[in-house]
Amino acid sequence: MKFFIVKTVAETLDVIANHFHPIVKPIEVPLIEALDMVLSEDIVAGGQVPHFDRSTVDGFAVRAKDTYGASDSLPAFLTVTGKIEMGKEADQALKEGQAQAIPTGGMLPAGADSIVMIEHVEEIDDLLNVYRQVAPGENIIRAGDDVNAGDLVMAAGQRLRPQDLGVLSAIGITTVRVYPRPVVAILSTGDEIVSPDKKELAPGEVRDINSMTIGAAASQCGAQVIYGGIVADNYEAFAAKAYELFNQADLLLLSGGSSVGTRDYTEQVMQSLGKPGVLVHGVAIKPGKPTIVAKAGEKPVMGLPGHPASALIIFHLFVVPLLKKLQGQSPAQIDQRIRARISRNIPSAVGRSDYIRVKLEERPDGLWAVPVFGKSGLISTLVRSDGMVEIEANKEGILEGDMVSVHLFQ
Amino acid sequence: MKFFIVKTVAETLDVIANHFHPIVKPIEVPLIEALDMVLSEDIVAGGQVPHFDRSTVDGFAVRAKDTYGASDSLPAFLTVTGKIEMGKEADQALKEGQAQAIPTGGMLPAGADSIVMIEHVEEIDDLLNVYRQVAPGENIIRAGDDVNAGDLVMAAGQRLRPQDLGVLSAIGITTVRVYPRPVVAILSTGDEIVSPDKKELAPGEVRDINSMTIGAAASQCGAQVIYGGIVADNYEAFAAKAYELFNQADLLLLSGGSSVGTRDYTEQVMQSLGKPGVLVHGVAIKPGKPTIVAKAGEKPVMGLPGHPASALIIFHLFVVPLLKKLQGQSPAQIDQRIRARISRNIPSAVGRSDYIRVKLEERPDGLWAVPVFGKSGLISTLVRSDGMVEIEANKEGILEGDMVSVHLFQ
C-alpha cells in the first residue's frame, strides 16, 4: 500500500490561496442582479450624497445667530416667510430675522444655517416664537456628508451586500462589473452509490448524498452547479465523465469513495486532466484525510472524501475559500466565528487538526458547544449539529469549559 | 402635532410573533430546488440508513473471536476465502477461521462481526496473518446507525440546509412540501425621491436607496421581490399604488419619508388597506422610531423609516422575523450573535433601545466592536459597518470594554 505525504490544514489553505485566482472575465450586471456578487472594480463617487444641505428634522430653517439666547421665558421672534416643499429648492433666500418651514429631508434655503425643531417653536399670530437656541449646522446633513465626489466608495473584491447596493444607488450607479458566478461541476463515484430516486436498494447499495449536499453548499456560495451524476469505479468511464465536466466547469469536485482503490482512481483521473496536477494529496485532518487538491491548466479540481459528513466539513474548510478566490473576493478581515464553551473534554492527536461537530446550547452562564459524536460516515450527525469546532494540530485536546470558536453551518 | 404611543422592541416582536403566520399553502418541490426553503411537514424515515452493516475501513471481515489474543509476536492465522465487491452482497457466508477482503463502505458478509484493518494484517502464502485482535462490531457501521425506520428525521419548520437535503437524499426522498417563498412588494414614497438611474439631480432631489437595499435584504431572506417604484406624497396616488401592490404580495413594505406629513399619509394608507389596521405605531428605538406595523386581513403591511440606515436596521430587527413567520420557520433556539468588546463608552436614554452600528476589529486580546458614528440618514455608515449592537431599553449606556452581542449584517 501507498502512504501519502499529507499537508497540514494551514499548508492546504496556502496552496488554495496561492495557486488559484478568478479565471473568468468580469461581466457587467444591473445592480438589481448584483446581490452577493463580487465587485471587480473600485467604485469612486462622481458626485456628492446628498448634493445639497438637508434638514434632519421637521422644523424651521433659520440663521442660528437669530436664536442665540432664546429660552422658554425669553423666546426669539422670527417672521415666517415661506414653506419649503420636499424635493424642491426654496423660492427665496432667508434674510435676517426670518424663518421658513421645512420638512425632514427638505433642502436648506440659501441664507439659513440651521434648523429649529418643530417641538421648540410656536406660531403665535404672524410671529414664530423660538424657545431654544440652535448652533450653526444643527439638525442638518451637509452636502457630501454621506459621500463626497472622488471618495473610494467600495473596493474591488467586495461582496455586494444590500447596503452596498444602496450606496451605489445613491450615487447613481445602476450597473456594476462583477466576477461571474463560478460554474461548479460535481461527480460522485463508487460502485455502491445509486441515485436518491431509487426506491428499493439492493444489498450493499447506498443512495448518493454528496451530490445534493455539496451542490447545495456550492450554490450557497454563489456558484452555478452542474450535477454530473454518479459514475462507477471504472477508470475509463470515470476519466471520460470527469473530462467532460472539467471542460464545462470552473471547478470540478469529485466525491470519491474512501477505499484505497477508489482513492487511487481519483488521483489518476485528476492527474489525467492536465498539468501541474495534484498539489495536495491528503490533509492531516480528522475527518477528511483523503482530500486531494489539483490544478489542471488554471482550473482547480478537488477530490472530496466519500463520507458525507467528512465531505461537507472539507467543503467548509477548503472549498469555501477556493470559491471566494475564484470570485475575486477579498479575504475576510475578521474571524466571524461564534465563541462558546465546550461541554466536555475531547482528546486529540498532536499533528492533526480535529474537527468536532457541535450543537450550541444557550445556558444561564452563556453559550455552550456540545459535541455531537458519530462516525464520519453518518450524515445525521451533521443534521443535529450547528457547526464545528477545530482542535488545532498542536494541541492534545480541549478541556471542558475551554472557550472555543464555532464555525457555523449555514 | 400628534404624539404616538410607541411600543418597545420586545412588544413589537411579540406583535409580529402573535399576529402573523404563513398565509400561502405549502407546495411540493424537487429536493434540488428546496435549499433554504422551510419544511411544512415532518419527515419520518421509511427505512434504515445504511440498510446493511458496512465496513468503515479497508481490511478483512472476520469473526472477532478468531482474532482474540493476536499480536505481532503471536498472530492469528485465517484463510482468505473471498473478496467483497463494493455495492454487492458477499457470495458466501464467513465461517470459523475465515476472512474476506472488504473495502471501506463494503457490505459485511453473513457470519462476520468485525473488520481487521489492512494495516494490521499480512498475507503470507495462503494464510492471512492477523497482528491485532478486534472486538465484535469494530470498524463497522451497523444498519440503521445513521437513520432508523420510523425516526423523525426532520420537523416541520426547519429551514433546509445542505446537510438536511443530504439526509433526505439518503432516505430516498426526492420531493418535499415547503412553504412557498413569500412575495414582498416595496414602495418608496417621497416628493424628493427619484429613480437611481436619473443622471442629473435637481436641487432638493435624492435618489431612491431603500428600494434596492430593502429589496436585496428581502431576497436574502428567501422572498420574491416586487419593486413597486416611487410614488409622490399624494394620498390618492400613494393609496392606489399601495393597494395594487398589496393585492400582489404577501407582505407590503412602505418606505416612507420621515417627515410628520409623510408619516401621516403612510398611516392613512395602511389603515385603508383593511382591518384590523395599524398594530404598532412607532417603536421606542433609535434609530427607527417611525416604524409602523399593520395587518390588513391576514396580510402584514409595514412602514419603514425613510432614512436608509434606519430602514435597514428596522428590517433586520422586525422584517427578518416576520419573513421567517410567513415562511413557517421555527424560531431559532440559540442566539447566533458574535460576542465582542465595545471600544468606547456609549450613553443611551433609558426607555429606548439604541442600535449602534459597529465595525469589528481583531486585536491581540480578542474581538472588539468599534462604533461607526453618523446620522441615521447616512447609508455610507452601514457600508463601513459589520453589524449592530443593541443597548437595551433598561440601560443608561455601555462602558468601554463591556462584552456586547453583535448582530451581523450579511
PDB file of C-alpha atoms in Angstrom, chain A residues 160-260:
ATOM      1  CA  LEU A 160     -22.098  43.217  -2.518  1.00  0.00           C
ATOM      2  CA  ARG A 161     -24.466  43.342   0.458  1.00  0.00           C
ATOM      3  CA  PRO A 162     -27.843  45.114   0.473  1.00  0.00           C
ATOM      4  CA  GLN A 163     -26.353  48.281   1.991  1.00  0.00           C
ATOM      5  CA  ASP A 164     -23.622  48.307  -0.654  1.00  0.00           C
ATOM      6  CA  LEU A 165     -26.231  48.232  -3.407  1.00  0.00           C
ATOM      7  CA  GLY A 166     -27.950  51.087  -1.558  1.00  0.00           C
ATOM      8  CA  VAL A 167     -24.952  53.371  -1.599  1.00  0.00           C
ATOM      9  CA  LEU A 168     -24.352  52.565  -5.271  1.00  0.00           C
ATOM     10  CA  SER A 169     -27.953  53.571  -5.990  1.00  0.00           C
ATOM     11  CA  ALA A 170     -27.372  56.794  -4.093  1.00  0.00           C
ATOM     12  CA  ILE A 171     -24.508  57.781  -6.387  1.00  0.00           C
ATOM     13  CA  GLY A 172     -26.487  56.928  -9.492  1.00  0.00           C
ATOM     14  CA  ILE A 173     -24.722  53.683 -10.393  1.00  0.00           C
ATOM     15  CA  THR A 174     -27.130  51.201 -11.920  1.00  0.00           C
ATOM     16  CA  THR A 175     -24.768  48.599 -13.365  1.00  0.00           C
ATOM     17  CA  VAL A 176     -21.547  47.172 -11.921  1.00  0.00           C
ATOM     18  CA  ARG A 177     -18.711  44.988 -13.133  1.00  0.00           C
ATOM     19  CA  VAL A 178     -18.561  41.777 -11.128  1.00  0.00           C
ATOM     20  CA  TYR A 179     -16.968  38.371 -11.392  1.00  0.00           C
ATOM     21  CA  PRO A 180     -19.426  35.909 -12.871  1.00  0.00           C
ATOM     22  CA  ARG A 181     -20.715  33.081 -10.682  1.00  0.00           C
ATOM     23  CA  PRO A 182     -18.263  30.189 -10.998  1.00  0.00           C
ATOM     24  CA  VAL A 183     -19.591  27.003 -12.527  1.00  0.00           C
ATOM     25  CA  VAL A 184     -19.026  24.044 -10.217  1.00  0.00           C
ATOM     26  CA  ALA A 185     -19.446  20.501 -11.518  1.00  0.00           C
ATOM     27  CA  ILE A 186     -19.909  17.604  -9.112  1.00  0.00           C
ATOM     28  CA  LEU A 187     -19.312  13.947  -9.861  1.00  0.00           C
ATOM     29  CA  SER A 188     -19.923  11.140  -7.365  1.00  0.00           C
ATOM     30  CA  THR A 189     -18.036   7.906  -7.782  1.00  0.00           C
ATOM     31  CA  GLY A 190     -18.484   4.474  -6.312  1.00  0.00           C
ATOM     32  CA  ASP A 191     -19.901   1.118  -7.366  1.00  0.00           C
ATOM     33  CA  GLU A 192     -22.161   1.146  -4.289  1.00  0.00           C
ATOM     34  CA  ILE A 193     -23.663   4.605  -4.991  1.00  0.00           C
ATOM     35  CA  VAL A 194     -27.110   4.791  -6.574  1.00  0.00           C
ATOM     36  CA  SER A 195     -29.412   7.696  -7.354  1.00  0.00           C
ATOM     37  CA  PRO A 196     -31.585   9.025  -4.480  1.00  0.00           C
ATOM     38  CA  ASP A 197     -34.665   8.271  -6.560  1.00  0.00           C
ATOM     39  CA  LYS A 198     -34.024   4.513  -6.498  1.00  0.00           C
ATOM     40  CA  LYS A 199     -36.845   3.225  -4.319  1.00  0.00           C
ATOM     41  CA  GLU A 200     -35.682  -0.274  -3.372  1.00  0.00           C
ATOM     42  CA  LEU A 201     -31.993  -0.694  -2.632  1.00  0.00           C
ATOM     43  CA  ALA A 202     -30.176  -3.939  -3.327  1.00  0.00           C
ATOM     44  CA  PRO A 203     -27.892  -5.264  -0.581  1.00  0.00           C
ATOM     45  CA  GLY A 204     -24.685  -3.227  -0.462  1.00  0.00           C
ATOM     46  CA  GLU A 205     -26.136  -0.171  -2.220  1.00  0.00           C
ATOM     47  CA  VAL A 206     -26.418   3.317  -0.725  1.00  0.00           C
ATOM     48  CA  ARG A 207     -28.061   6.407  -2.160  1.00  0.00           C
ATOM     49  CA  ASP A 208     -25.896   9.334  -3.278  1.00  0.00           C
ATOM     50  CA  ILE A 209     -25.786  12.009  -0.565  1.00  0.00           C
ATOM     51  CA  ASN A 210     -22.802  14.108  -1.566  1.00  0.00           C
ATOM     52  CA  SER A 211     -24.100  15.404  -4.902  1.00  0.00           C
ATOM     53  CA  MET A 212     -27.031  17.019  -3.135  1.00  0.00           C
ATOM     54  CA  THR A 213     -25.127  18.237  -0.059  1.00  0.00           C
ATOM     55  CA  ILE A 214     -22.110  19.594  -1.892  1.00  0.00           C
ATOM     56  CA  GLY A 215     -24.190  21.008  -4.737  1.00  0.00           C
ATOM     57  CA  ALA A 216     -26.397  22.912  -2.308  1.00  0.00           C
ATOM     58  CA  ALA A 217     -23.388  24.162  -0.340  1.00  0.00           C
ATOM     59  CA  ALA A 218     -21.770  25.387  -3.563  1.00  0.00           C
ATOM     60  CA  SER A 219     -24.887  27.238  -4.621  1.00  0.00           C
ATOM     61  CA  GLN A 220     -24.979  28.912  -1.175  1.00  0.00           C
ATOM     62  CA  CYS A 221     -21.511  30.223  -2.086  1.00  0.00           C
ATOM     63  CA  GLY A 222     -22.841  31.792  -5.259  1.00  0.00           C
ATOM     64  CA  ALA A 223     -21.855  29.033  -7.676  1.00  0.00           C
ATOM     65  CA  GLN A 224     -23.863  27.633 -10.557  1.00  0.00           C
ATOM     66  CA  VAL A 225     -23.936  23.884 -10.136  1.00  0.00           C
ATOM     67  CA  ILE A 226     -23.735  21.135 -12.744  1.00  0.00           C
ATOM     68  CA  TYR A 227     -24.842  17.846 -11.236  1.00  0.00           C
ATOM     69  CA  GLY A 228     -22.705  15.270 -13.041  1.00  0.00           C
ATOM     70  CA  GLY A 229     -24.397  12.246 -11.526  1.00  0.00           C
ATOM     71  CA  ILE A 230     -22.750   9.021 -10.466  1.00  0.00           C
ATOM     72  CA  VAL A 231     -20.023   7.045 -12.185  1.00  0.00           C
ATOM     73  CA  ALA A 232     -18.878   3.513 -11.328  1.00  0.00           C
ATOM     74  CA  ASP A 233     -15.365   2.617 -10.111  1.00  0.00           C
ATOM     75  CA  ASN A 234     -14.073   2.091 -13.621  1.00  0.00           C
ATOM     76  CA  TYR A 235     -11.117   4.201 -14.663  1.00  0.00           C
ATOM     77  CA  GLU A 236     -12.168   4.700 -18.290  1.00  0.00           C
ATOM     78  CA  ALA A 237     -15.736   5.726 -17.506  1.00  0.00           C
ATOM     79  CA  PHE A 238     -14.668   7.893 -14.555  1.00  0.00           C
ATOM     80  CA  ALA A 239     -11.927   9.684 -16.528  1.00  0.00           C
ATOM     81  CA  ALA A 240     -14.224  10.295 -19.521  1.00  0.00           C
ATOM     82  CA  LYS A 241     -17.029  11.761 -17.409  1.00  0.00           C
ATOM     83  CA  ALA A 242     -14.590  13.845 -15.339  1.00  0.00           C
ATOM     84  CA  TYR A 243     -13.039  15.253 -18.521  1.00  0.00           C
ATOM     85  CA  GLU A 244     -16.446  16.149 -19.943  1.00  0.00           C
ATOM     86  CA  LEU A 245     -17.434  18.003 -16.739  1.00  0.00           C
ATOM     87  CA  PHE A 246     -14.000  19.613 -16.360  1.00  0.00           C
ATOM     88  CA  ASN A 247     -14.483  21.283 -19.738  1.00  0.00           C
ATOM     89  CA  GLN A 248     -17.830  22.754 -18.708  1.00  0.00           C
ATOM     90  CA  ALA A 249     -16.848  23.983 -15.258  1.00  0.00           C
ATOM     91  CA  ASP A 250     -14.582  26.438 -13.460  1.00  0.00           C
ATOM     92  CA  LEU A 251     -14.150  23.966 -10.597  1.00  0.00           C
ATOM     93  CA  LEU A 252     -14.603  20.214 -10.692  1.00  0.00           C
ATOM     94  CA  LEU A 253     -15.407  18.411  -7.442  1.00  0.00           C
ATOM     95  CA  LEU A 254     -15.033  14.649  -7.298  1.00  0.00           C
ATOM     96  CA  SER A 255     -16.702  12.902  -4.417  1.00  0.00           C
ATOM     97  CA  GLY A 256     -14.764   9.681  -4.309  1.00  0.00           C
ATOM     98  CA  GLY A 257     -15.158   6.589  -2.271  1.00  0.00           C
ATOM     99  CA  SER A 258     -12.903   6.250   0.743  1.00  0.00           C
ATOM    100  CA  SER A 259     -11.344   2.924  -0.117  1.00  0.00           C
ATOM    101  CA  VAL A 260      -7.706   2.886  -1.192  1.00  0.00           C
TER     102      VAL A 260
END
